[in-house]
XYZ file of C-alpha atoms in Angstrom:
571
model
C 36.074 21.499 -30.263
C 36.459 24.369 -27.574
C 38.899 22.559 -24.744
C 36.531 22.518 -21.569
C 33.655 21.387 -24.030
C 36.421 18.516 -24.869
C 36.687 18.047 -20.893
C 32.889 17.842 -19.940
C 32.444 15.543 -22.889
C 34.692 13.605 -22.200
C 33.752 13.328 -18.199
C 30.368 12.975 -19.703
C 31.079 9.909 -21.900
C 33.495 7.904 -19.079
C 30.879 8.445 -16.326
C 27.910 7.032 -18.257
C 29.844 4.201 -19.380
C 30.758 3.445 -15.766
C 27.266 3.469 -14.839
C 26.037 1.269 -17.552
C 29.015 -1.238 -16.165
C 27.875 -1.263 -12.740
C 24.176 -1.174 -13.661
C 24.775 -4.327 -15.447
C 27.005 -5.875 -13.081
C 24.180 -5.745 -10.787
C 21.258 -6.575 -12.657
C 18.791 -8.181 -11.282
C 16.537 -11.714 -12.417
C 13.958 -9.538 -14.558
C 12.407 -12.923 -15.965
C 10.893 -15.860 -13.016
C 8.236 -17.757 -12.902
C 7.665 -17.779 -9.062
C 4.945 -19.695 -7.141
C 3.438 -21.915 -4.746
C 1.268 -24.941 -4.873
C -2.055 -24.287 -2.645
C -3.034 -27.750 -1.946
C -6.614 -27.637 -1.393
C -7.498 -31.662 -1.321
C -7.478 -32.913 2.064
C -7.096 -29.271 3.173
C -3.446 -29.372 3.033
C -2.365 -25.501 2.536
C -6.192 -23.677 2.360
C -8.724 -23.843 3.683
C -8.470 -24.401 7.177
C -11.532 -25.510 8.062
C -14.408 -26.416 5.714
C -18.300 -24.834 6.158
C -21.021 -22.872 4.897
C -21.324 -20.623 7.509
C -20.837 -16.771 7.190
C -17.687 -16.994 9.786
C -16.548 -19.971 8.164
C -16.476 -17.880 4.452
C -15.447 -14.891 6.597
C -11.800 -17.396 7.735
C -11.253 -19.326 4.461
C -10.714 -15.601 2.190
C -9.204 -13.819 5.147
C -6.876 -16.995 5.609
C -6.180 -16.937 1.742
C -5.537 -12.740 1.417
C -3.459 -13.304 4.425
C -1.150 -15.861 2.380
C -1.355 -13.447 -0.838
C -0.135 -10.607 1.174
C 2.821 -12.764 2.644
C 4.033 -13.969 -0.698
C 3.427 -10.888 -2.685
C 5.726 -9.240 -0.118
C 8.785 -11.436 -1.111
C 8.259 -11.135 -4.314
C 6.470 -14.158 -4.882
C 4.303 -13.444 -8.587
C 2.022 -16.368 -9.060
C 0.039 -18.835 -7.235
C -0.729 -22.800 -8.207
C -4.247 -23.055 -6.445
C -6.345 -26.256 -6.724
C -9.593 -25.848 -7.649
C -10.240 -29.547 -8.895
C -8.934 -32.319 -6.265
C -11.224 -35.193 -7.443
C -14.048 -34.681 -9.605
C -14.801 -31.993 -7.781
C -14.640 -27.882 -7.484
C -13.594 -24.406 -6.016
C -15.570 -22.914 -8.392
C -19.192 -22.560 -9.813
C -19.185 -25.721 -12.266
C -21.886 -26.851 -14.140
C -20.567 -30.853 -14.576
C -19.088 -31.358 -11.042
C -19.904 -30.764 -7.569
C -18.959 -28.275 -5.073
C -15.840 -29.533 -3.147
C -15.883 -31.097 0.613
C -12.727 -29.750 1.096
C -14.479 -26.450 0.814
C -17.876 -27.226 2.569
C -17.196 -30.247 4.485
C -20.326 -31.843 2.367
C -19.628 -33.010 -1.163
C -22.098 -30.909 -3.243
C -23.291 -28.313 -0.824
C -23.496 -24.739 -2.171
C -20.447 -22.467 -0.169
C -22.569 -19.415 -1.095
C -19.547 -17.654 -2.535
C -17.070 -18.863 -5.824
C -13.330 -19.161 -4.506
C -11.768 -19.506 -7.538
C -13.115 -15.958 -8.732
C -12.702 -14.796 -5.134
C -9.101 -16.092 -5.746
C -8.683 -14.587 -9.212
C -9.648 -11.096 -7.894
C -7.378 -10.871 -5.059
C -4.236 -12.419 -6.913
C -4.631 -9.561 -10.071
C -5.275 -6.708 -7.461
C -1.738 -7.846 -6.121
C -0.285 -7.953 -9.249
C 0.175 -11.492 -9.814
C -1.013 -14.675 -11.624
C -3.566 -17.503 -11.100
C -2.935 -20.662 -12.008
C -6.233 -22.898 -11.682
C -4.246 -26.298 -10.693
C -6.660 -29.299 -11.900
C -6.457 -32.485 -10.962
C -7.390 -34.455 -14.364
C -8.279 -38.141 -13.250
C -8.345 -38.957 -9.768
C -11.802 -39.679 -8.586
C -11.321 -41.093 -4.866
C -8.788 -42.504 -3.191
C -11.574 -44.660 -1.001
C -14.361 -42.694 0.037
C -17.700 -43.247 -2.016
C -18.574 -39.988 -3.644
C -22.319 -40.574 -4.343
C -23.959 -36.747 -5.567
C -25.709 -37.158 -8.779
C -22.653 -36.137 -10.788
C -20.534 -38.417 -9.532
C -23.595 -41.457 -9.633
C -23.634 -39.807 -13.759
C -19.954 -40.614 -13.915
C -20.339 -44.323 -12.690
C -23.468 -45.278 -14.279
C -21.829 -44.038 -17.658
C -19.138 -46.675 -16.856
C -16.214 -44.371 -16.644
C -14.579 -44.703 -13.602
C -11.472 -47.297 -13.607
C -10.368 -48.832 -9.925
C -7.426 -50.382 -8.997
C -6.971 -52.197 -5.059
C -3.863 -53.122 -3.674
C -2.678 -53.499 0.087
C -2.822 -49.334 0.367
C -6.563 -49.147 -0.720
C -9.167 -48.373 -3.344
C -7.776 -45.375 -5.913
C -10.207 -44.687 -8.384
C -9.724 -42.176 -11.582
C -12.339 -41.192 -14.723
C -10.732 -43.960 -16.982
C -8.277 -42.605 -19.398
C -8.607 -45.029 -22.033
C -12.457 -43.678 -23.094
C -13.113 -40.910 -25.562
C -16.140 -39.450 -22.805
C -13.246 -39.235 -20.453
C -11.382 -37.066 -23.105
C -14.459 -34.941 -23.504
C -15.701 -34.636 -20.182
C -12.291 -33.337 -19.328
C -11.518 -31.050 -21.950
C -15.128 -29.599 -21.217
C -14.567 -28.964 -17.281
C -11.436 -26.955 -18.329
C -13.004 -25.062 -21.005
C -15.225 -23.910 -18.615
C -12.699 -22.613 -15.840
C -10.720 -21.163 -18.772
C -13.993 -19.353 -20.291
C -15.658 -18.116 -16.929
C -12.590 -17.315 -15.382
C -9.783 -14.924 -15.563
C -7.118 -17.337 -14.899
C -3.451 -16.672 -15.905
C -2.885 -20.271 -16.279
C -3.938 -23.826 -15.972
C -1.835 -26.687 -14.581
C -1.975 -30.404 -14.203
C -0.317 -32.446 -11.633
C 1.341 -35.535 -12.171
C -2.148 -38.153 -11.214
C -2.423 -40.095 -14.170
C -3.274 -43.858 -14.177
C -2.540 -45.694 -10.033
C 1.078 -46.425 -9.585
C 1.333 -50.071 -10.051
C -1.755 -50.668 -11.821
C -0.695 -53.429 -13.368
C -0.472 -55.025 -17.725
C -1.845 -57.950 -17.644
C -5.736 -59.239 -17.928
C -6.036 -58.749 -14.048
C -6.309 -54.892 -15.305
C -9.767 -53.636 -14.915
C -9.100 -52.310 -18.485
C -7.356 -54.910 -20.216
C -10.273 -55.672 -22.027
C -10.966 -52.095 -23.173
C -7.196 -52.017 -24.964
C -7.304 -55.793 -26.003
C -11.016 -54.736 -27.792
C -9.491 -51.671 -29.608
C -7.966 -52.664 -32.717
C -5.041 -50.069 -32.195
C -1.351 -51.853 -33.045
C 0.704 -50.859 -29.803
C 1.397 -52.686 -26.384
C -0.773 -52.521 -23.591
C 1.500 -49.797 -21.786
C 2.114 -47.791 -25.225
C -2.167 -47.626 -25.365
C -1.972 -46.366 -21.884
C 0.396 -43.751 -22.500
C -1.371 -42.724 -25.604
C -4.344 -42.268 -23.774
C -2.753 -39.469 -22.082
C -0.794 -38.188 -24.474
C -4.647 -37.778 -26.218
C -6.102 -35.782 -23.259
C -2.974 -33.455 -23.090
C -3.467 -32.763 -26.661
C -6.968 -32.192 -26.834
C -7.012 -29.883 -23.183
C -3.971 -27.889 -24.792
C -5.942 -27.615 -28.436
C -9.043 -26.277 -26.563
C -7.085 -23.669 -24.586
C -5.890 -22.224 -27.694
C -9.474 -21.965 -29.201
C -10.695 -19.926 -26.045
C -7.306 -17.974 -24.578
C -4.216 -18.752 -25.881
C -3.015 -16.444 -23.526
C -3.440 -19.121 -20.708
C -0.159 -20.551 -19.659
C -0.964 -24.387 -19.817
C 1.495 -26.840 -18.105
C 2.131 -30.543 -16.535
C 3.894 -30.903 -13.490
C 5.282 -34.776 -14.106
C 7.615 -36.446 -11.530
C 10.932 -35.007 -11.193
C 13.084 -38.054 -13.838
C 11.584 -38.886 -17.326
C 13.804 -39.880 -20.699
C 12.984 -42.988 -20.973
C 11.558 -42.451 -24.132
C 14.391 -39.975 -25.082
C 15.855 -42.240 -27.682
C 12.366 -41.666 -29.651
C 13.098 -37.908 -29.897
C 16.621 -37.673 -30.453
C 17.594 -36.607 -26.790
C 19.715 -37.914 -23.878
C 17.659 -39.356 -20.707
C 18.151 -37.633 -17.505
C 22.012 -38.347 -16.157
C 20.224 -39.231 -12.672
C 17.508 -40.965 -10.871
C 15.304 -43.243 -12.440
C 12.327 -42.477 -14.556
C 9.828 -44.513 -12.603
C 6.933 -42.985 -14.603
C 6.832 -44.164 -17.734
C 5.675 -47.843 -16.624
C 4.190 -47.262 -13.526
C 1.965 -44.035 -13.992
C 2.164 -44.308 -18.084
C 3.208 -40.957 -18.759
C 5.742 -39.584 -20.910
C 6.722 -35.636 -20.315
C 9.061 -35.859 -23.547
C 5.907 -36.861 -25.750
C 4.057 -33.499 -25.187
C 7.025 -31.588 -25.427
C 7.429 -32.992 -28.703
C 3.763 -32.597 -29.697
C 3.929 -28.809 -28.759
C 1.198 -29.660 -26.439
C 2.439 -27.555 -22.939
C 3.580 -24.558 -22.911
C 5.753 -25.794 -19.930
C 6.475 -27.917 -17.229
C 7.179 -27.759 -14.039
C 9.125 -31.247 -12.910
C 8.900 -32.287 -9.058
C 12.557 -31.948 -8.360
C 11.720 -33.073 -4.835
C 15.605 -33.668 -3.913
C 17.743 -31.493 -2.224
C 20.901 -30.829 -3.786
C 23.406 -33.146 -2.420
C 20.782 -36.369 -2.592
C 23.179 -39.022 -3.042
C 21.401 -40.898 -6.706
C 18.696 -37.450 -7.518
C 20.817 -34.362 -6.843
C 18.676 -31.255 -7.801
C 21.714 -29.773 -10.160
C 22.220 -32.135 -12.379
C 18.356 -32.761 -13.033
C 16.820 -29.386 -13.037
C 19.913 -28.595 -15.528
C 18.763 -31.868 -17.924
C 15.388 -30.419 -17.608
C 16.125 -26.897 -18.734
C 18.159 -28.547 -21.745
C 15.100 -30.574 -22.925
C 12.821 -27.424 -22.351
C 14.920 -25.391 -24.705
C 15.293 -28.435 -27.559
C 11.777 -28.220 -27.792
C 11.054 -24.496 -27.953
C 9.043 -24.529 -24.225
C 9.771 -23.710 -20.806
C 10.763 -25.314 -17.453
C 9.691 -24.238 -14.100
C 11.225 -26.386 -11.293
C 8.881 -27.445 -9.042
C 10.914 -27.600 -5.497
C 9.697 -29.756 -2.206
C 10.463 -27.336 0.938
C 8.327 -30.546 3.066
C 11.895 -31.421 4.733
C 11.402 -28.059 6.639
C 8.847 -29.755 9.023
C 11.753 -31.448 10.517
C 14.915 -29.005 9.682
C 13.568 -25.722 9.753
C 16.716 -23.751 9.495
C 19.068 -21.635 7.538
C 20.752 -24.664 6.392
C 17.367 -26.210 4.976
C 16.685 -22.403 3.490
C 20.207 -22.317 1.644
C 19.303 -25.320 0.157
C 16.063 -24.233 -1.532
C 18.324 -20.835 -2.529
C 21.086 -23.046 -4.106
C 18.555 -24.869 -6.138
C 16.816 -21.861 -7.352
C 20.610 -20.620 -8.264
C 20.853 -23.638 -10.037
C 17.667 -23.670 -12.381
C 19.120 -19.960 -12.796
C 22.294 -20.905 -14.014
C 21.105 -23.809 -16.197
C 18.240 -21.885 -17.841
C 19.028 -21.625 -21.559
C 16.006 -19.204 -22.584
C 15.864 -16.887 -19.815
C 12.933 -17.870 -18.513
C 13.414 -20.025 -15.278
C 11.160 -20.656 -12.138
C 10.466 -21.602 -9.095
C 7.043 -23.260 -7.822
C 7.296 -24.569 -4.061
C 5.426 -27.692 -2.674
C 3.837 -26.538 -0.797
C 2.341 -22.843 0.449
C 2.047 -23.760 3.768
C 5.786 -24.550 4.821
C 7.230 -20.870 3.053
C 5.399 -18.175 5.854
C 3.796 -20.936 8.719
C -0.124 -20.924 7.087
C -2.434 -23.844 8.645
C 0.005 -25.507 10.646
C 3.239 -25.150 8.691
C 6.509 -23.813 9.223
C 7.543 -20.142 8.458
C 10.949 -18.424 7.828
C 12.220 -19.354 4.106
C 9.776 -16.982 2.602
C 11.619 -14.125 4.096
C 14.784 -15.789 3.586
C 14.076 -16.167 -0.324
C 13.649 -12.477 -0.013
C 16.895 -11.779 1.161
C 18.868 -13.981 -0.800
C 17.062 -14.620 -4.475
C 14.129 -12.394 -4.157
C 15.543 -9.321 -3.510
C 13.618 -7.719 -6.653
C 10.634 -7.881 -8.338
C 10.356 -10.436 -11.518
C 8.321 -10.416 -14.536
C 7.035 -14.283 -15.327
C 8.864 -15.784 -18.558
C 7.241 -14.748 -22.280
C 5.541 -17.006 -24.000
C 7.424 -16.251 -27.391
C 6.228 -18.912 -29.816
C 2.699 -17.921 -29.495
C 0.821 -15.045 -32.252
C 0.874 -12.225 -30.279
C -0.453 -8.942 -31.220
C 2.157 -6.184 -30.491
C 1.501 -2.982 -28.672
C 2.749 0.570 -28.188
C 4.082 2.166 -25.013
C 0.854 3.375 -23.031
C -0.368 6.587 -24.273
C -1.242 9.316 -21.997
C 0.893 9.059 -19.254
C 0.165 11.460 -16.379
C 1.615 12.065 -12.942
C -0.588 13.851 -10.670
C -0.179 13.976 -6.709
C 1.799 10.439 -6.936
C -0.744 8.746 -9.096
C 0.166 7.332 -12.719
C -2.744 6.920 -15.097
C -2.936 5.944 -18.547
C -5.046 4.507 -21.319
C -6.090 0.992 -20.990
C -4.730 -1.171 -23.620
C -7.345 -3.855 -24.917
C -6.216 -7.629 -25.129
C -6.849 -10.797 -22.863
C -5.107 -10.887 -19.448
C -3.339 -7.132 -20.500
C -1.242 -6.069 -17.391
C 1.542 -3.215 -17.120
C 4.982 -3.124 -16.052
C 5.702 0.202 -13.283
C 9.492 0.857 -12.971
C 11.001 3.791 -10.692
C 14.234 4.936 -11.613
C 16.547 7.403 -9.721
C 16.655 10.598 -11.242
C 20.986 9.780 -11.339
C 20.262 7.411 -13.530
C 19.776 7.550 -17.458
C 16.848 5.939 -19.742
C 19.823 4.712 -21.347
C 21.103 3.507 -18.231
C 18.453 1.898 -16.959
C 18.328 -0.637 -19.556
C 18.454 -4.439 -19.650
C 21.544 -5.567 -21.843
C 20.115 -9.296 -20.412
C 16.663 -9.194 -20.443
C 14.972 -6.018 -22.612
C 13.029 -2.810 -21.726
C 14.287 -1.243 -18.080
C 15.876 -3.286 -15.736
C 14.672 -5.083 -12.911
C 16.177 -3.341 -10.079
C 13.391 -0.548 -10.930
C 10.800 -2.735 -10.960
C 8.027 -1.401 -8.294
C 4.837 -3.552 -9.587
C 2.440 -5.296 -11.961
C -0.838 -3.841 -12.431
C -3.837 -5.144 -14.358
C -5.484 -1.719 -14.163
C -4.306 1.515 -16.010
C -3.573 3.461 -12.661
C -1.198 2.917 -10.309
C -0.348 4.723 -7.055
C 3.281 5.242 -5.977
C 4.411 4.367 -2.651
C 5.450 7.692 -0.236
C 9.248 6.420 -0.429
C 9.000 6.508 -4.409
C 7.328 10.016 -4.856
C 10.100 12.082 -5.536
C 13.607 11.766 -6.505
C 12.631 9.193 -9.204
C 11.092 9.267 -12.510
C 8.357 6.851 -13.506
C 8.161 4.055 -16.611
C 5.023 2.293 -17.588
C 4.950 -0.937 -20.216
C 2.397 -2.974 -21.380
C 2.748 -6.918 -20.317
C 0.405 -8.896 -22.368
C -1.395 -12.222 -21.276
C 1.383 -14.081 -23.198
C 3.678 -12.000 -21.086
C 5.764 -10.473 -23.403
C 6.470 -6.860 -22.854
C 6.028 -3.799 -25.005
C 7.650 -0.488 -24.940
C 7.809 2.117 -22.310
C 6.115 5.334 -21.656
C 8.246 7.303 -19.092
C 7.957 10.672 -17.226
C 10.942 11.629 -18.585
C 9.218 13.104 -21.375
C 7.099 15.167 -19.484
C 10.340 17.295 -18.776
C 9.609 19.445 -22.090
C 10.274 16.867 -25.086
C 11.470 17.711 -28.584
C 10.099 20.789 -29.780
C 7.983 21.469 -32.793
C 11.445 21.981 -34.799
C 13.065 18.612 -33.347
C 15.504 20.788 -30.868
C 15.737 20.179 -27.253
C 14.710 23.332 -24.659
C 18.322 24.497 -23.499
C 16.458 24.707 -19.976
C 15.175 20.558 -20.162
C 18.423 19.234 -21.323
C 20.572 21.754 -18.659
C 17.979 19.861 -15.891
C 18.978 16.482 -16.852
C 22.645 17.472 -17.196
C 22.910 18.444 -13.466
C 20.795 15.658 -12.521
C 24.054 13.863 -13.596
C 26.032 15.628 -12.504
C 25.100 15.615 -8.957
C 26.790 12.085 -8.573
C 30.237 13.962 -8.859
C 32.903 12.910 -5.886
C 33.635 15.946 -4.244
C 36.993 15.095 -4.674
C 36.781 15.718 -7.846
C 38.687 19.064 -9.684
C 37.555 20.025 -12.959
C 37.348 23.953 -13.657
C 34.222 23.167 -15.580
C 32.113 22.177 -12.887
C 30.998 24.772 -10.792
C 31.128 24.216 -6.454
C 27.383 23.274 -6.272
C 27.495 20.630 -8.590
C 25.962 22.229 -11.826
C 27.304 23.670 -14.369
C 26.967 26.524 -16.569
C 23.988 27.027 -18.912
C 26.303 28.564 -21.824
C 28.363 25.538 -21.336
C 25.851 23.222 -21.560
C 24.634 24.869 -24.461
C 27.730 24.583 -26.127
C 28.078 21.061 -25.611
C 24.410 20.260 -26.640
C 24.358 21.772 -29.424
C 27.614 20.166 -30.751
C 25.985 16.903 -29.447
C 23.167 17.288 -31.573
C 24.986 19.294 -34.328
C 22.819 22.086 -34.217
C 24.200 25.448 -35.293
């Protein structure tokens, strides 16, 4: 090997391993689930105010785009929005009426569909909708009387339970037209709608409802012939619905993410499965709601669950560490995913850095614990992250500072049958617009990255995660085009990847290409590979002495040529 060819080779070599060293010293969380619950039932987080009128419609979606913008500016990449609070909807439903929470009269046409509304603006922004259904609860005292909820009672299907709070009445999970009507009111928001998910929270049967024959459906388990115990039937019932909701979301879009947020301590039931209950707290919701989280991991019947961790992280008997870490190793024994769910509702009364660094060191936590690299983050709720409808503002921006700093693609749903796909064909470049072809498939999205021209297509690779590192992330798209901000115009060269509706991502076209290729003989133009040789180059300290490297940074095209073509052993 000539000697300076020896020298620039071997400057070559040390510098790129340096930068793939730093570049993954300092990658970024490429894989995060992260979201907010919009509480829409008593008008908690959105809307603000209930109506028909044209300035009422006018305030709820400018009060909802307002809270997209917010959160899609700290990096926030999904949203938990209820559309079903009790037996009712945020959407055009054909079983159930139109929400009062929306219209401020149980039944009454809004004259516009939220829940598409919603769907629209969250995939314009590049991130998910999760349709967050309530599946029981009925009333918790008023007396819903439209002629679907009448249809409901006269059927017999309601089950009530009074103690010294009140009435709470839920669709009675212990009948098979309970099953069905359920499973049919999400088939239909999962059909009609271009939802990214669907989610339940953790209503099941009224906490305390008691065993014994003072049940309002003692009778129905005593008259049923099936050989368990009054609370086993009860669990069952659910474990049923779960099953038969998950089954029918894999007959119309398996690409919908379906999951459970339980309460934040189950395993008491862990001894059935061969796991260890949680180290801490107690798990008050096996006998008192009649749920069991660990059964429908087992069953394979969630994709994932999102626990309501609601403790901060030094709570004296439910510290956040120790459970969100239990959770994440009963999510990866079963082959699924956990997403913490996080309470920020101590904010009201500490809103400061203090309170902030807490939510940061929990999200650090489910980080750190996360066997499968796929962690999140859902906060209860929207309201208290950026100050919408009376809350408090400041952590959103401090999430951004301190855990958001990048963009994140949601986890992969790996265990699903996914068909693959290529890098996008036909990627262009023209006046700071990227176009290519669409890719078909359900919920299809891309991945746009931006990498300094300084930096490599080798460099810019995930050693943690696959495909090009975070740190480049600019967006998600669902459409084939996507325009590049003014700072990201020049100085950079561009990477598009397909993300499929299980998530998973594909292969990368890049712009690098576009610099001349491989010719027709499988060479490289001198001119394209001296270009990307300086473009290295120009990192060099000017400190730096080597007779090789001319003043400006470059170096010469006969040199290069040398060196490439020993490189590539060409003659």
């Amino acid at each position: 090997m000539y000697p300076r060819m020896r020298k620039i080779l071997t400057f070559l070599l040390a510098l790129m391993f340096s930068l793939e060293l730093s570049a993954s010293a300092a990658e970024a969380q490429k894989r995060e689930l992260r979201s907010a619950w919009i509480a829409t039932v008593w008008r908690l987080d959105w809307p603000s105010t209930a109506g028909t009128s044209a300035s009422v419609v006018a305030t709820q979606k400018r009060n909802l785009t307002d809270m997209l913008d917010k959160l899609k500016a700290q990096n926030f990449n999904a949203v938990y929005l209820q559309v079903r609070t009790m037996c009712d909807a945020f959407y055009a439903s054909s079983y159930e009426p139109w929400s009062s929470y929306l219209t401020g009269n149980r039944g009454s046409n809004p004259g516009w569909d939220p829940l598409a509304f919603a769907v629209e603006e969250c995939h314009k922004r590049g991130m998910q909708l999760h349709a967050w259904v309530n599946p029981y609860r009925f009333s918790t005292g008023t007396n819903w009387n439209t002629p679907q909820d009448n249809a409901l009672r006269n059927a017999g299907m309601l089950l009530a339970y009074t103690n010294s709070n009140g009435t709470t009445t839920i669709l009675n999970p212990g009948l098979v037209s309970v099953r069905q009507h359920i499973v049919k009111v999400c088939r239909e928001i999962v059909h009609n709608y271009d939802i990214d998910g669907l989610v339940f929270d953790d209503y099941f049967y009224p906490d305390g409802i008691p065993t014994t024959t003072a049940a309002a459906d003692y009778n129905l388990w005593n008259d049923s012939g099936v050989d368990m115990t009054f609370a086993d039937w009860r669990r069952n019932n659910v474990n049923l619905m779960v099953s038969e909701v998950y089954a029918m979301v894999q007959e119309e879009k398996p690409e919908v993410r379906f999951g459970i947020s339980p309460a934040g301590v189950a395993g008491k039931s862990a001894s059935h499965y061969g796991v260890s209950p949680c180290p801490r707290g107690s798990d008050w919701q096996y006998d008192g709601i009649f749920c069991d989280p660990l059964a429908w991991y087992n069953a394979g019947t969630v994709d994932y669950m999102s626990p309501q961790i609601y403790w901060k992280t030094n709570h004296s008997t439910n510290p956040f560490g120790p459970i969100t870490q239990w959770w994440s190793t009963i999510a990866n024994h079963f082959g699924r995913h956990h997403y913490a769910s996080h309470s920020i509702s101590f904010l009201t009364s500490s809103n400061n850095t203090s309170g902030w660094a807490d939510v940061v060191q929990q999200i650090k936590y489910s980080r750190q614990y996360n066997m499968d690299k796929a962690p999140g983050v859902v906060l209860y709720s929207a309201k208290n992250i950026n100050g919408d409808n009376g809350g408090v503002s400041g952590l959103g921006d401090y999430l951004l500072a301190n855990v958001f700093q990048h963009k994140a693609l949601v986890p992969a749903l790996t265990w699903k049958n996914a068909q693959a796909h290529g890098a996008p064909q036909n990627l262009t470049l023209d006046e700071g617009v990227l176009e290519w072809t669409a890719e078909e498939g359900t919920l299809v999205k891309y991945a746009v990255y931006a990498v300094p021209e300084t930096v490599t297509l080798q460099e810019a690779q995930s050693a943690t995660f696959g495909g090009i590192l975070s740190n480049y992330l600019l967006d998600v798209t669902y459409s084939p085009s996507f325009t590049l901000p003014s700072a990201y115009q020049s100085g950079y060269w561009y990477a598009v990847s397909v993300v499929d509706g299980y998530n998973i991502e594909y292969e990368a076209a890049n712009t690098l290409r576009m610099l001349g290729d491989l010719n027709a003989d499988g060479k490289i133009d001198v001119l394209d590979v001296t270009a990307m040789i300086n473009m290295i180059l120009k990192i060099i300290p000017e400190d730096l002495t080597m007779a090789d490297v001319n003043a400006d940074g470059s170096v010469n095209v006969l040199d290069v040529t040398i060196l490439i073509n020993m490189i590539l052993g060409i003659n």
